[in-house]
Backbone atoms as SQL, in Angstrom:
CREATE TABLE atoms (id INTEGER PRIMARY KEY, chain TEXT, resi INTEGER, resn TEXT, atom TEXT, x REAL, y REAL, z REAL);
INSERT INTO atoms VALUES
  (1, 'A', 1, 'GLN', 'N', -33.752, -110.107, 50.073),
  (2, 'A', 1, 'GLN', 'CA', -33.305, -109.996, 51.207),
  (3, 'A', 1, 'GLN', 'C', -33.131, -108.347, 51.007),
  (4, 'A', 2, 'VAL', 'N', -32.562, -107.536, 51.423),
  (5, 'A', 2, 'VAL', 'CA', -31.756, -106.382, 51.823),
  (6, 'A', 2, 'VAL', 'C', -30.552, -105.855, 50.572),
  (7, 'A', 3, 'GLN', 'N', -30.756, -105.024, 50.219),
  (8, 'A', 3, 'GLN', 'CA', -29.425, -104.351, 49.169),
  (9, 'A', 3, 'GLN', 'C', -29.855, -103.002, 49.423),
  (10, 'A', 4, 'LEU', 'N', -28.733, -102.801, 49.461),
  (11, 'A', 4, 'LEU', 'CA', -28.450, -101.611, 49.794),
  (12, 'A', 4, 'LEU', 'C', -27.395, -100.851, 48.785),
  (13, 'A', 5, 'VAL', 'N', -27.315, -100.534, 47.674),
  (14, 'A', 5, 'VAL', 'CA', -25.905, -99.610, 46.638),
  (15, 'A', 5, 'VAL', 'C', -25.902, -98.376, 46.994),
  (16, 'A', 6, 'GLU', 'N', -24.504, -98.067, 46.844),
  (17, 'A', 6, 'GLU', 'CA', -24.290, -96.081, 46.686),
  (18, 'A', 6, 'GLU', 'C', -23.605, -95.632, 45.494),
  (19, 'A', 7, 'SER', 'N', -23.835, -94.625, 45.239),
  (20, 'A', 7, 'SER', 'CA', -23.493, -94.343, 44.005),
  (21, 'A', 7, 'SER', 'C', -22.764, -92.992, 43.520),
  (22, 'A', 8, 'GLY', 'N', -22.778, -92.021, 42.735),
  (23, 'A', 8, 'GLY', 'CA', -22.700, -90.767, 43.125),
  (24, 'A', 8, 'GLY', 'C', -20.993, -90.429, 43.473),
  (25, 'A', 9, 'GLY', 'N', -20.273, -91.271, 44.142),
  (26, 'A', 9, 'GLY', 'CA', -19.197, -90.511, 44.537),
  (27, 'A', 9, 'GLY', 'C', -18.403, -89.981, 43.076),
  (28, 'A', 10, 'GLY', 'N', -17.290, -89.376, 43.872),
  (29, 'A', 10, 'GLY', 'CA', -15.878, -89.027, 42.651),
  (30, 'A', 10, 'GLY', 'C', -15.170, -88.119, 43.654),
  (31, 'A', 11, 'LEU', 'N', -14.329, -87.217, 42.705),
  (32, 'A', 11, 'LEU', 'CA', -13.708, -85.906, 42.494),
  (33, 'A', 11, 'LEU', 'C', -14.463, -84.588, 42.352),
  (34, 'A', 12, 'VAL', 'N', -14.414, -83.838, 43.320),
  (35, 'A', 12, 'VAL', 'CA', -15.208, -82.590, 43.029),
  (36, 'A', 12, 'VAL', 'C', -14.223, -81.264, 44.019),
  (37, 'A', 13, 'GLN', 'N', -14.368, -80.182, 43.253),
  (38, 'A', 13, 'GLN', 'CA', -13.704, -78.936, 43.484),
  (39, 'A', 13, 'GLN', 'C', -14.169, -78.314, 44.900),
  (40, 'A', 14, 'THR', 'N', -13.253, -77.945, 45.940),
  (41, 'A', 14, 'THR', 'CA', -13.878, -76.993, 47.053),
  (42, 'A', 14, 'THR', 'C', -15.274, -76.504, 46.221),
  (43, 'A', 15, 'GLY', 'N', -16.183, -75.922, 47.475),
  (44, 'A', 15, 'GLY', 'CA', -17.486, -75.752, 47.101),
  (45, 'A', 15, 'GLY', 'C', -18.134, -75.784, 45.989),
  (46, 'A', 16, 'GLY', 'N', -17.882, -77.415, 44.864),
  (47, 'A', 16, 'GLY', 'CA', -18.793, -77.636, 43.998),
  (48, 'A', 16, 'GLY', 'C', -19.576, -78.148, 44.527),
  (49, 'A', 17, 'SER', 'N', -20.512, -79.533, 44.165),
  (50, 'A', 17, 'SER', 'CA', -21.700, -80.119, 44.235),
  (51, 'A', 17, 'SER', 'C', -21.392, -81.947, 43.785),
  (52, 'A', 18, 'LEU', 'N', -21.907, -82.733, 44.162),
  (53, 'A', 18, 'LEU', 'CA', -22.009, -83.508, 44.305),
  (54, 'A', 18, 'LEU', 'C', -23.943, -84.651, 44.084),
  (55, 'A', 19, 'ARG', 'N', -23.838, -85.771, 43.988),
  (56, 'A', 19, 'ARG', 'CA', -25.457, -85.952, 44.234),
  (57, 'A', 19, 'ARG', 'C', -24.931, -87.410, 43.956),
  (58, 'A', 20, 'LEU', 'N', -25.532, -88.273, 46.171),
  (59, 'A', 20, 'LEU', 'CA', -24.599, -89.475, 46.283),
  (60, 'A', 20, 'LEU', 'C', -26.382, -90.105, 46.057),
  (61, 'A', 21, 'SER', 'N', -26.350, -91.414, 45.732),
  (62, 'A', 21, 'SER', 'CA', -27.542, -92.517, 45.200),
  (63, 'A', 21, 'SER', 'C', -27.435, -93.476, 46.286),
  (64, 'A', 22, 'CYS', 'N', -28.397, -93.794, 47.116),
  (65, 'A', 22, 'CYS', 'CA', -28.916, -94.929, 47.459),
  (66, 'A', 22, 'CYS', 'C', -30.102, -95.975, 46.841),
  (67, 'A', 23, 'ALA', 'N', -29.559, -96.866, 46.126),
  (68, 'A', 23, 'ALA', 'CA', -30.876, -97.827, 45.699),
  (69, 'A', 23, 'ALA', 'C', -30.849, -98.671, 46.269),
  (70, 'A', 24, 'THR', 'N', -32.371, -99.462, 46.634),
  (71, 'A', 24, 'THR', 'CA', -33.037, -100.460, 47.669),
  (72, 'A', 24, 'THR', 'C', -33.347, -101.220, 46.590),
  (73, 'A', 25, 'SER', 'N', -33.330, -102.293, 47.798),
  (74, 'A', 25, 'SER', 'CA', -34.302, -103.143, 47.245),
  (75, 'A', 25, 'SER', 'C', -35.108, -103.525, 47.291),
  (76, 'A', 26, 'GLY', 'N', -35.749, -102.885, 47.659),
  (77, 'A', 26, 'GLY', 'CA', -37.365, -102.657, 47.588),
  (78, 'A', 26, 'GLY', 'C', -38.036, -102.361, 49.291),
  (79, 'A', 27, 'HIS', 'N', -37.582, -102.963, 49.973),
  (80, 'A', 27, 'HIS', 'CA', -38.086, -103.455, 50.845),
  (81, 'A', 27, 'HIS', 'C', -38.394, -101.794, 51.830),
  (82, 'A', 28, 'THR', 'N', -38.983, -101.696, 52.298),
  (83, 'A', 28, 'THR', 'CA', -39.258, -100.462, 53.329),
  (84, 'A', 28, 'THR', 'C', -38.622, -100.022, 54.953),
  (85, 'A', 29, 'PHE', 'N', -38.835, -99.478, 55.098),
  (86, 'A', 29, 'PHE', 'CA', -37.718, -99.081, 56.324),
  (87, 'A', 29, 'PHE', 'C', -38.604, -98.230, 57.085),
  (88, 'A', 30, 'ASP', 'N', -38.103, -97.893, 58.717),
  (89, 'A', 30, 'ASP', 'CA', -38.709, -96.342, 59.030),
  (90, 'A', 30, 'ASP', 'C', -37.415, -95.769, 59.362),
  (91, 'A', 31, 'LEU', 'N', -36.184, -95.794, 58.833),
  (92, 'A', 31, 'LEU', 'CA', -35.654, -94.828, 58.442),
  (93, 'A', 31, 'LEU', 'C', -34.042, -95.043, 57.609),
  (94, 'A', 32, 'MET', 'N', -34.026, -93.927, 56.895),
  (95, 'A', 32, 'MET', 'CA', -32.772, -94.092, 55.687),
  (96, 'A', 32, 'MET', 'C', -31.865, -92.794, 56.065),
  (97, 'A', 33, 'GLY', 'N', -30.251, -93.072, 55.898),
  (98, 'A', 33, 'GLY', 'CA', -29.563, -92.063, 56.208),
  (99, 'A', 33, 'GLY', 'C', -28.469, -92.343, 55.773),
  (100, 'A', 34, 'TRP', 'N', -27.254, -91.119, 56.088),
  (101, 'A', 34, 'TRP', 'CA', -25.888, -91.495, 55.566),
  (102, 'A', 34, 'TRP', 'C', -24.894, -90.967, 57.000),
  (103, 'A', 35, 'PHE', 'N', -24.535, -92.069, 56.578),
  (104, 'A', 35, 'PHE', 'CA', -23.022, -92.026, 57.457),
  (105, 'A', 35, 'PHE', 'C', -21.983, -91.789, 56.739),
  (106, 'A', 36, 'ARG', 'N', -20.538, -91.693, 57.223),
  (107, 'A', 36, 'ARG', 'CA', -19.096, -90.617, 56.442),
  (108, 'A', 36, 'ARG', 'C', -17.941, -91.191, 57.494),
  (109, 'A', 37, 'GLN', 'N', -17.020, -91.806, 56.977),
  (110, 'A', 37, 'GLN', 'CA', -16.126, -92.302, 57.339),
  (111, 'A', 37, 'GLN', 'C', -14.503, -91.769, 56.946),
  (112, 'A', 38, 'ALA', 'N', -13.920, -91.025, 56.894),
  (113, 'A', 38, 'ALA', 'CA', -12.578, -90.116, 57.174),
  (114, 'A', 38, 'ALA', 'C', -11.614, -91.451, 57.192),
  (115, 'A', 39, 'PRO', 'N', -10.167, -91.579, 56.582),
  (116, 'A', 39, 'PRO', 'CA', -9.408, -92.636, 56.957),
  (117, 'A', 39, 'PRO', 'C', -8.909, -92.360, 58.250),
  (118, 'A', 40, 'GLY', 'N', -8.390, -92.663, 59.195),
  (119, 'A', 40, 'GLY', 'CA', -8.490, -92.869, 60.592),
  (120, 'A', 40, 'GLY', 'C', -9.239, -92.247, 61.703),
  (121, 'A', 41, 'LYS', 'N', -10.709, -91.994, 61.269),
  (122, 'A', 41, 'LYS', 'CA', -11.829, -92.047, 61.607),
  (123, 'A', 41, 'LYS', 'C', -12.638, -92.440, 62.187),
  (124, 'A', 42, 'GLU', 'N', -13.756, -91.983, 63.303),
  (125, 'A', 42, 'GLU', 'CA', -14.825, -92.879, 63.452),
  (126, 'A', 42, 'GLU', 'C', -15.994, -92.643, 62.531),
  (127, 'A', 43, 'ARG', 'N', -16.389, -94.016, 62.363),
  (128, 'A', 43, 'ARG', 'CA', -18.146, -93.547, 61.281),
  (129, 'A', 43, 'ARG', 'C', -19.026, -92.342, 61.779),
  (130, 'A', 44, 'GLU', 'N', -18.814, -91.421, 61.383),
  (131, 'A', 44, 'GLU', 'CA', -20.433, -90.116, 62.169),
  (132, 'A', 44, 'GLU', 'C', -21.012, -90.297, 60.859),
  (133, 'A', 45, 'PHE', 'N', -22.390, -89.292, 61.678),
  (134, 'A', 45, 'PHE', 'CA', -23.139, -89.650, 61.426),
  (135, 'A', 45, 'PHE', 'C', -23.709, -88.354, 60.833),
  (136, 'A', 46, 'VAL', 'N', -24.583, -88.334, 58.884),
  (137, 'A', 46, 'VAL', 'CA', -24.710, -86.898, 58.693),
  (138, 'A', 46, 'VAL', 'C', -26.133, -86.257, 57.853),
  (139, 'A', 47, 'ALA', 'N', -26.293, -87.552, 57.916),
  (140, 'A', 47, 'ALA', 'CA', -28.179, -87.151, 58.083),
  (141, 'A', 47, 'ALA', 'C', -29.388, -89.018, 57.137),
  (142, 'A', 48, 'VAL', 'N', -30.524, -88.092, 58.041),
  (143, 'A', 48, 'VAL', 'CA', -31.861, -88.965, 58.269),
  (144, 'A', 48, 'VAL', 'C', -32.853, -88.637, 57.994),
  (145, 'A', 49, 'PHE', 'N', -33.441, -89.557, 57.491),
  (146, 'A', 49, 'PHE', 'CA', -35.029, -89.011, 57.084),
  (147, 'A', 49, 'PHE', 'C', -35.910, -90.565, 57.800),
  (148, 'A', 50, 'SER', 'N', -37.009, -90.039, 58.209),
  (149, 'A', 50, 'SER', 'CA', -38.071, -91.124, 58.583),
  (150, 'A', 50, 'SER', 'C', -38.917, -91.200, 57.546),
  (151, 'A', 51, 'TRP', 'N', -39.324, -92.053, 57.131),
  (152, 'A', 51, 'TRP', 'CA', -40.501, -92.894, 56.239),
  (153, 'A', 51, 'TRP', 'C', -41.260, -92.133, 56.656),
  (154, 'A', 52, 'SER', 'N', -42.068, -92.894, 57.475),
  (155, 'A', 52, 'SER', 'CA', -43.519, -92.016, 58.347),
  (156, 'A', 52, 'SER', 'C', -43.417, -91.284, 58.797),
  (157, 'A', 53, 'GLY', 'N', -42.582, -90.309, 59.652),
  (158, 'A', 53, 'GLY', 'CA', -43.316, -89.335, 59.712),
  (159, 'A', 53, 'GLY', 'C', -42.344, -88.033, 58.735),
  (160, 'A', 54, 'ASP', 'N', -42.066, -88.029, 57.666),
  (161, 'A', 54, 'ASP', 'CA', -41.905, -87.536, 56.931),
  (162, 'A', 54, 'ASP', 'C', -40.544, -86.184, 57.644),
  (163, 'A', 55, 'ASN', 'N', -39.440, -86.622, 58.101),
  (164, 'A', 55, 'ASN', 'CA', -38.452, -85.866, 58.737),
  (165, 'A', 55, 'ASN', 'C', -37.412, -85.920, 58.525),
  (166, 'A', 56, 'THR', 'N', -36.805, -85.074, 59.341),
  (167, 'A', 56, 'THR', 'CA', -35.074, -85.342, 58.163),
  (168, 'A', 56, 'THR', 'C', -34.826, -84.404, 59.659),
  (169, 'A', 57, 'TYR', 'N', -33.069, -84.467, 59.491),
  (170, 'A', 57, 'TYR', 'CA', -31.728, -84.466, 60.296),
  (171, 'A', 57, 'TYR', 'C', -30.282, -84.343, 59.821),
  (172, 'A', 58, 'TYR', 'N', -29.862, -83.577, 60.346),
  (173, 'A', 58, 'TYR', 'CA', -28.814, -83.360, 59.831),
  (174, 'A', 58, 'TYR', 'C', -27.766, -82.997, 61.132),
  (175, 'A', 59, 'ALA', 'N', -26.890, -83.644, 60.645),
  (176, 'A', 59, 'ALA', 'CA', -25.523, -82.976, 61.242),
  (177, 'A', 59, 'ALA', 'C', -25.287, -81.622, 61.278),
  (178, 'A', 60, 'ASP', 'N', -24.954, -80.875, 61.800),
  (179, 'A', 60, 'ASP', 'CA', -24.578, -79.546, 62.322),
  (180, 'A', 60, 'ASP', 'C', -23.370, -79.367, 61.315),
  (181, 'A', 61, 'SER', 'N', -22.376, -80.417, 60.898),
  (182, 'A', 61, 'SER', 'CA', -21.468, -79.950, 59.720),
  (183, 'A', 61, 'SER', 'C', -21.501, -79.717, 58.747),
  (184, 'A', 62, 'VAL', 'N', -22.836, -80.002, 58.176),
  (185, 'A', 62, 'VAL', 'CA', -23.447, -80.407, 57.086),
  (186, 'A', 62, 'VAL', 'C', -24.624, -79.378, 56.700),
  (187, 'A', 63, 'LYS', 'N', -25.401, -79.149, 57.164),
  (188, 'A', 63, 'LYS', 'CA', -26.170, -78.182, 57.994),
  (189, 'A', 63, 'LYS', 'C', -26.512, -77.279, 56.524),
  (190, 'A', 64, 'GLY', 'N', -27.459, -77.008, 55.890),
  (191, 'A', 64, 'GLY', 'CA', -27.792, -75.689, 55.443),
  (192, 'A', 64, 'GLY', 'C', -26.660, -76.705, 54.279),
  (193, 'A', 65, 'ARG', 'N', -26.076, -77.450, 53.419),
  (194, 'A', 65, 'ARG', 'CA', -25.170, -77.586, 52.449),
  (195, 'A', 65, 'ARG', 'C', -25.827, -78.537, 51.964),
  (196, 'A', 66, 'PHE', 'N', -26.458, -80.036, 52.518),
  (197, 'A', 66, 'PHE', 'CA', -26.178, -81.139, 51.966),
  (198, 'A', 66, 'PHE', 'C', -28.423, -81.184, 52.675),
  (199, 'A', 67, 'THR', 'N', -28.657, -81.767, 51.285),
  (200, 'A', 67, 'THR', 'CA', -29.708, -82.061, 51.265),
  (201, 'A', 67, 'THR', 'C', -30.278, -83.564, 51.222),
  (202, 'A', 68, 'ILE', 'N', -31.373, -84.111, 51.528),
  (203, 'A', 68, 'ILE', 'CA', -31.954, -85.119, 51.388),
  (204, 'A', 68, 'ILE', 'C', -33.354, -86.239, 51.134),
  (205, 'A', 69, 'SER', 'N', -33.726, -86.400, 49.744),
  (206, 'A', 69, 'SER', 'CA', -34.648, -86.524, 49.525),
  (207, 'A', 69, 'SER', 'C', -34.580, -87.743, 48.656),
  (208, 'A', 70, 'ARG', 'N', -35.939, -88.352, 47.881),
  (209, 'A', 70, 'ARG', 'CA', -36.242, -89.490, 48.210),
  (210, 'A', 70, 'ARG', 'C', -37.479, -89.553, 46.826),
  (211, 'A', 71, 'ASP', 'N', -37.162, -91.286, 46.198),
  (212, 'A', 71, 'ASP', 'CA', -38.013, -90.815, 44.831),
  (213, 'A', 71, 'ASP', 'C', -38.602, -92.462, 45.126),
  (214, 'A', 72, 'ASN', 'N', -39.945, -92.246, 45.153),
  (215, 'A', 72, 'ASN', 'CA', -40.019, -93.908, 45.451),
  (216, 'A', 72, 'ASN', 'C', -40.176, -94.652, 44.901),
  (217, 'A', 73, 'ALA', 'N', -40.957, -94.380, 43.470),
  (218, 'A', 73, 'ALA', 'CA', -40.741, -94.870, 42.323),
  (219, 'A', 73, 'ALA', 'C', -40.214, -95.460, 42.273),
  (220, 'A', 74, 'LYS', 'N', -38.186, -95.207, 41.942),
  (221, 'A', 74, 'LYS', 'CA', -36.828, -95.581, 42.042),
  (222, 'A', 74, 'LYS', 'C', -36.294, -96.710, 43.217),
  (223, 'A', 75, 'ASN', 'N', -37.192, -96.282, 43.987),
  (224, 'A', 75, 'ASN', 'CA', -36.882, -96.503, 45.965),
  (225, 'A', 75, 'ASN', 'C', -35.205, -96.464, 45.985),
  (226, 'A', 76, 'THR', 'N', -34.659, -95.517, 45.140),
  (227, 'A', 76, 'THR', 'CA', -33.890, -94.362, 45.306),
  (228, 'A', 76, 'THR', 'C', -34.063, -93.128, 46.798),
  (229, 'A', 77, 'MET', 'N', -33.390, -93.181, 47.132),
  (230, 'A', 77, 'MET', 'CA', -32.415, -92.123, 48.324),
  (231, 'A', 77, 'MET', 'C', -31.648, -91.047, 47.432),
  (232, 'A', 78, 'TYR', 'N', -31.806, -89.657, 48.036),
  (233, 'A', 78, 'TYR', 'CA', -30.260, -89.131, 47.659),
  (234, 'A', 78, 'TYR', 'C', -29.765, -88.640, 48.160),
  (235, 'A', 79, 'LEU', 'N', -28.901, -88.200, 48.108),
  (236, 'A', 79, 'LEU', 'CA', -27.610, -87.007, 49.332),
  (237, 'A', 79, 'LEU', 'C', -27.461, -86.136, 48.123),
  (238, 'A', 80, 'GLN', 'N', -27.485, -84.777, 47.574),
  (239, 'A', 80, 'GLN', 'CA', -27.328, -83.375, 47.150),
  (240, 'A', 80, 'GLN', 'C', -26.363, -82.863, 48.443),
  (241, 'A', 81, 'MET', 'N', -25.189, -82.510, 47.932),
  (242, 'A', 81, 'MET', 'CA', -23.887, -81.815, 48.741),
  (243, 'A', 81, 'MET', 'C', -22.962, -80.889, 47.971),
  (244, 'A', 82, 'ASN', 'N', -23.960, -79.522, 48.406),
  (245, 'A', 82, 'ASN', 'CA', -23.079, -77.952, 47.631),
  (246, 'A', 82, 'ASN', 'C', -22.160, -77.704, 48.702),
  (247, 'A', 83, 'SER', 'N', -21.628, -76.504, 48.519),
  (248, 'A', 83, 'SER', 'CA', -20.740, -76.292, 48.798),
  (249, 'A', 83, 'SER', 'C', -19.546, -76.692, 49.839),
  (250, 'A', 84, 'LEU', 'N', -18.942, -77.636, 49.362),
  (251, 'A', 84, 'LEU', 'CA', -18.305, -79.435, 49.319),
  (252, 'A', 84, 'LEU', 'C', -16.910, -78.650, 50.161),
  (253, 'A', 85, 'LYS', 'N', -16.693, -79.016, 50.834),
  (254, 'A', 85, 'LYS', 'CA', -15.073, -78.703, 51.390),
  (255, 'A', 85, 'LYS', 'C', -14.164, -79.746, 51.526),
  (256, 'A', 86, 'PRO', 'N', -12.890, -79.400, 51.614),
  (257, 'A', 86, 'PRO', 'CA', -11.892, -80.191, 52.075),
  (258, 'A', 86, 'PRO', 'C', -12.434, -81.642, 53.323),
  (259, 'A', 87, 'GLU', 'N', -12.973, -80.877, 54.118),
  (260, 'A', 87, 'GLU', 'CA', -13.039, -82.055, 55.270),
  (261, 'A', 87, 'GLU', 'C', -14.834, -83.106, 54.676),
  (262, 'A', 88, 'ASP', 'N', -15.591, -82.402, 54.236),
  (263, 'A', 88, 'ASP', 'CA', -16.296, -82.958, 53.405),
  (264, 'A', 88, 'ASP', 'C', -15.615, -84.789, 53.147),
  (265, 'A', 89, 'ALA', 'N', -15.062, -84.700, 52.912),
  (266, 'A', 89, 'ALA', 'CA', -14.328, -85.962, 51.853),
  (267, 'A', 89, 'ALA', 'C', -13.660, -87.106, 52.670),
  (268, 'A', 90, 'ALA', 'N', -14.695, -88.300, 51.774),
  (269, 'A', 90, 'ALA', 'CA', -14.267, -89.921, 53.083),
  (270, 'A', 90, 'ALA', 'C', -15.504, -90.498, 52.313),
  (271, 'A', 91, 'VAL', 'N', -15.024, -90.970, 52.607),
  (272, 'A', 91, 'VAL', 'CA', -16.602, -92.896, 52.321),
  (273, 'A', 91, 'VAL', 'C', -17.082, -92.924, 52.694),
  (274, 'A', 92, 'TYR', 'N', -19.121, -92.526, 52.060),
  (275, 'A', 92, 'TYR', 'CA', -20.263, -91.977, 52.496),
  (276, 'A', 92, 'TYR', 'C', -20.915, -93.226, 52.280),
  (277, 'A', 93, 'TYR', 'N', -21.312, -93.866, 53.166),
  (278, 'A', 93, 'TYR', 'CA', -22.628, -94.901, 53.095),
  (279, 'A', 93, 'TYR', 'C', -23.749, -94.672, 53.480),
  (280, 'A', 94, 'CYS', 'N', -24.412, -95.317, 52.960),
  (281, 'A', 94, 'CYS', 'CA', -26.290, -95.531, 52.747),
  (282, 'A', 94, 'CYS', 'C', -27.083, -96.908, 54.163),
  (283, 'A', 95, 'CYS', 'N', -27.744, -96.213, 55.295),
  (284, 'A', 95, 'CYS', 'CA', -27.834, -97.254, 55.792),
  (285, 'A', 95, 'CYS', 'C', -29.504, -97.179, 56.023),
  (286, 'A', 96, 'ALA', 'N', -29.615, -98.433, 56.248),
  (287, 'A', 96, 'ALA', 'CA', -31.611, -98.093, 57.165),
  (288, 'A', 96, 'ALA', 'C', -31.963, -99.116, 58.114),
  (289, 'A', 97, 'ALA', 'N', -32.926, -98.741, 58.882),
  (290, 'A', 97, 'ALA', 'CA', -33.732, -99.330, 60.083),
  (291, 'A', 97, 'ALA', 'C', -34.311, -99.691, 59.592),
  (292, 'A', 98, 'LYS', 'N', -34.659, -101.124, 59.589),
  (293, 'A', 98, 'LYS', 'CA', -35.832, -101.582, 59.322),
  (294, 'A', 98, 'LYS', 'C', -37.488, -100.834, 60.741),
  (295, 'A', 99, 'ARG', 'N', -36.574, -100.994, 61.607),
  (296, 'A', 99, 'ARG', 'CA', -37.570, -101.001, 62.688),
  (297, 'A', 99, 'ARG', 'C', -36.537, -98.770, 62.972),
  (298, 'A', 100, 'ALA', 'N', -37.746, -97.950, 64.140),
  (299, 'A', 100, 'ALA', 'CA', -36.763, -96.754, 64.246),
  (300, 'A', 100, 'ALA', 'C', -35.722, -96.612, 65.829),
  (301, 'A', 101, 'PRO', 'N', -35.001, -96.832, 65.711),
  (302, 'A', 101, 'PRO', 'CA', -34.058, -97.408, 66.928),
  (303, 'A', 101, 'PRO', 'C', -34.580, -96.526, 68.198),
  (304, 'A', 102, 'ALA', 'N', -35.062, -97.118, 69.810),
  (305, 'A', 102, 'ALA', 'CA', -34.785, -95.884, 70.537),
  (306, 'A', 102, 'ALA', 'C', -33.748, -95.080, 71.153),
  (307, 'A', 103, 'GLY', 'N', -35.211, -93.983, 71.624),
  (308, 'A', 103, 'GLY', 'CA', -33.596, -93.073, 71.596),
  (309, 'A', 103, 'GLY', 'C', -32.847, -92.032, 71.073),
  (310, 'A', 104, 'SER', 'N', -31.835, -91.742, 71.189),
  (311, 'A', 104, 'SER', 'CA', -30.712, -91.591, 70.181),
  (312, 'A', 104, 'SER', 'C', -29.858, -92.044, 69.704),
  (313, 'A', 105, 'SER', 'N', -30.382, -93.249, 69.557),
  (314, 'A', 105, 'SER', 'CA', -29.860, -93.843, 68.690),
  (315, 'A', 105, 'SER', 'C', -29.868, -94.177, 67.060),
  (316, 'A', 106, 'TRP', 'N', -31.108, -92.818, 66.341),
  (317, 'A', 106, 'TRP', 'CA', -30.560, -93.016, 65.406),
  (318, 'A', 106, 'TRP', 'C', -28.907, -91.736, 64.339),
  (319, 'A', 107, 'ARG', 'N', -28.806, -91.952, 65.555),
  (320, 'A', 107, 'ARG', 'CA', -27.429, -90.826, 65.397),
  (321, 'A', 107, 'ARG', 'C', -26.002, -91.229, 65.410),
  (322, 'A', 108, 'ARG', 'N', -26.499, -92.957, 65.877),
  (323, 'A', 108, 'ARG', 'CA', -24.668, -93.536, 65.725),
  (324, 'A', 108, 'ARG', 'C', -25.092, -94.919, 64.973),
  (325, 'A', 109, 'GLU', 'N', -23.854, -95.750, 64.825),
  (326, 'A', 109, 'GLU', 'CA', -23.861, -96.652, 63.199),
  (327, 'A', 109, 'GLU', 'C', -24.590, -97.878, 64.063),
  (328, 'A', 110, 'THR', 'N', -24.808, -98.067, 65.700),
  (329, 'A', 110, 'THR', 'CA', -24.972, -99.216, 66.146),
  (330, 'A', 110, 'THR', 'C', -27.023, -99.333, 65.829),
  (331, 'A', 111, 'GLY', 'N', -27.782, -97.921, 65.648),
  (332, 'A', 111, 'GLY', 'CA', -28.909, -97.989, 65.442),
  (333, 'A', 111, 'GLY', 'C', -29.588, -98.164, 64.054),
  (334, 'A', 112, 'TYR', 'N', -28.593, -98.618, 63.374),
  (335, 'A', 112, 'TYR', 'CA', -28.968, -98.962, 61.644),
  (336, 'A', 112, 'TYR', 'C', -28.971, -100.750, 61.851),
  (337, 'A', 113, 'ASP', 'N', -29.764, -101.480, 60.461),
  (338, 'A', 113, 'ASP', 'CA', -29.614, -102.936, 60.942),
  (339, 'A', 113, 'ASP', 'C', -28.752, -103.023, 59.136),
  (340, 'A', 114, 'TYR', 'N', -28.568, -102.310, 58.219),
  (341, 'A', 114, 'TYR', 'CA', -28.275, -102.516, 56.787),
  (342, 'A', 114, 'TYR', 'C', -27.186, -101.281, 56.125),
  (343, 'A', 115, 'TRP', 'N', -26.750, -101.443, 55.867),
  (344, 'A', 115, 'TRP', 'CA', -25.626, -100.592, 55.486),
  (345, 'A', 115, 'TRP', 'C', -25.108, -101.095, 53.783),
  (346, 'A', 116, 'GLY', 'N', -24.836, -99.748, 52.852),
  (347, 'A', 116, 'GLY', 'CA', -24.204, -99.836, 51.608),
  (348, 'A', 116, 'GLY', 'C', -22.757, -100.087, 52.094),
  (349, 'A', 117, 'ARG', 'N', -22.410, -100.393, 51.051),
  (350, 'A', 117, 'ARG', 'CA', -20.899, -101.098, 50.494),
  (351, 'A', 117, 'ARG', 'C', -19.458, -99.793, 50.536),
  (352, 'A', 118, 'GLY', 'N', -20.870, -98.246, 50.171),
  (353, 'A', 118, 'GLY', 'CA', -19.680, -96.943, 50.292),
  (354, 'A', 118, 'GLY', 'C', -19.983, -96.884, 48.853),
  (355, 'A', 119, 'THR', 'N', -19.549, -95.347, 48.609),
  (356, 'A', 119, 'THR', 'CA', -18.438, -94.722, 47.770),
  (357, 'A', 119, 'THR', 'C', -17.964, -93.218, 48.127),
  (358, 'A', 120, 'GLN', 'N', -16.662, -93.860, 47.961),
  (359, 'A', 120, 'GLN', 'CA', -16.043, -91.848, 47.910),
  (360, 'A', 120, 'GLN', 'C', -16.079, -90.718, 47.272),
  (361, 'A', 121, 'VAL', 'N', -15.964, -89.476, 47.975),
  (362, 'A', 121, 'VAL', 'CA', -15.881, -88.263, 47.643),
  (363, 'A', 121, 'VAL', 'C', -14.879, -87.670, 48.158),
  (364, 'A', 122, 'THR', 'N', -14.031, -86.711, 47.138),
  (365, 'A', 122, 'THR', 'CA', -13.811, -86.400, 47.549),
  (366, 'A', 122, 'THR', 'C', -13.368, -85.072, 46.899),
  (367, 'A', 123, 'VAL', 'N', -12.704, -84.361, 47.950),
  (368, 'A', 123, 'VAL', 'CA', -12.227, -82.345, 47.664),
  (369, 'A', 123, 'VAL', 'C', -11.458, -82.130, 47.094),
  (370, 'A', 124, 'SER', 'N', -11.132, -81.506, 46.145),
  (371, 'A', 124, 'SER', 'CA', -9.538, -80.759, 46.189),
  (372, 'A', 124, 'SER', 'C', -9.845, -79.659, 46.321),
  (373, 'A', 125, 'SER', 'N', -8.493, -79.064, 47.715),
  (374, 'A', 125, 'SER', 'CA', -8.953, -78.200, 48.063),
  (375, 'A', 125, 'SER', 'C', -7.901, -77.155, 47.172);
């Protein structure tokens, strides 16, 4: 079975940093990424990487501040978040697509097959 478990969320001051982790069950995926959802808002794309193509893509709102990385030996994906802003506060979800979706679906929630349960990130102003 496929399992994704996020961790690393917490409270940080504006301008601070956090590193989120997503532990997997050891399965391989074409894509793995992160979405986030603030109260009353739609779940939005944050970042993604392709295992086979070794490519990454970031939402404009986090570009230059967030970085995706992975540790294959630990079956873990990371999201390093720097220069955090109050608008970054949200529940962050790890996700994975067994097979890469068609077109631009990788930017949408519907493009992914598996989801973690989320980890809360709070940024104080």
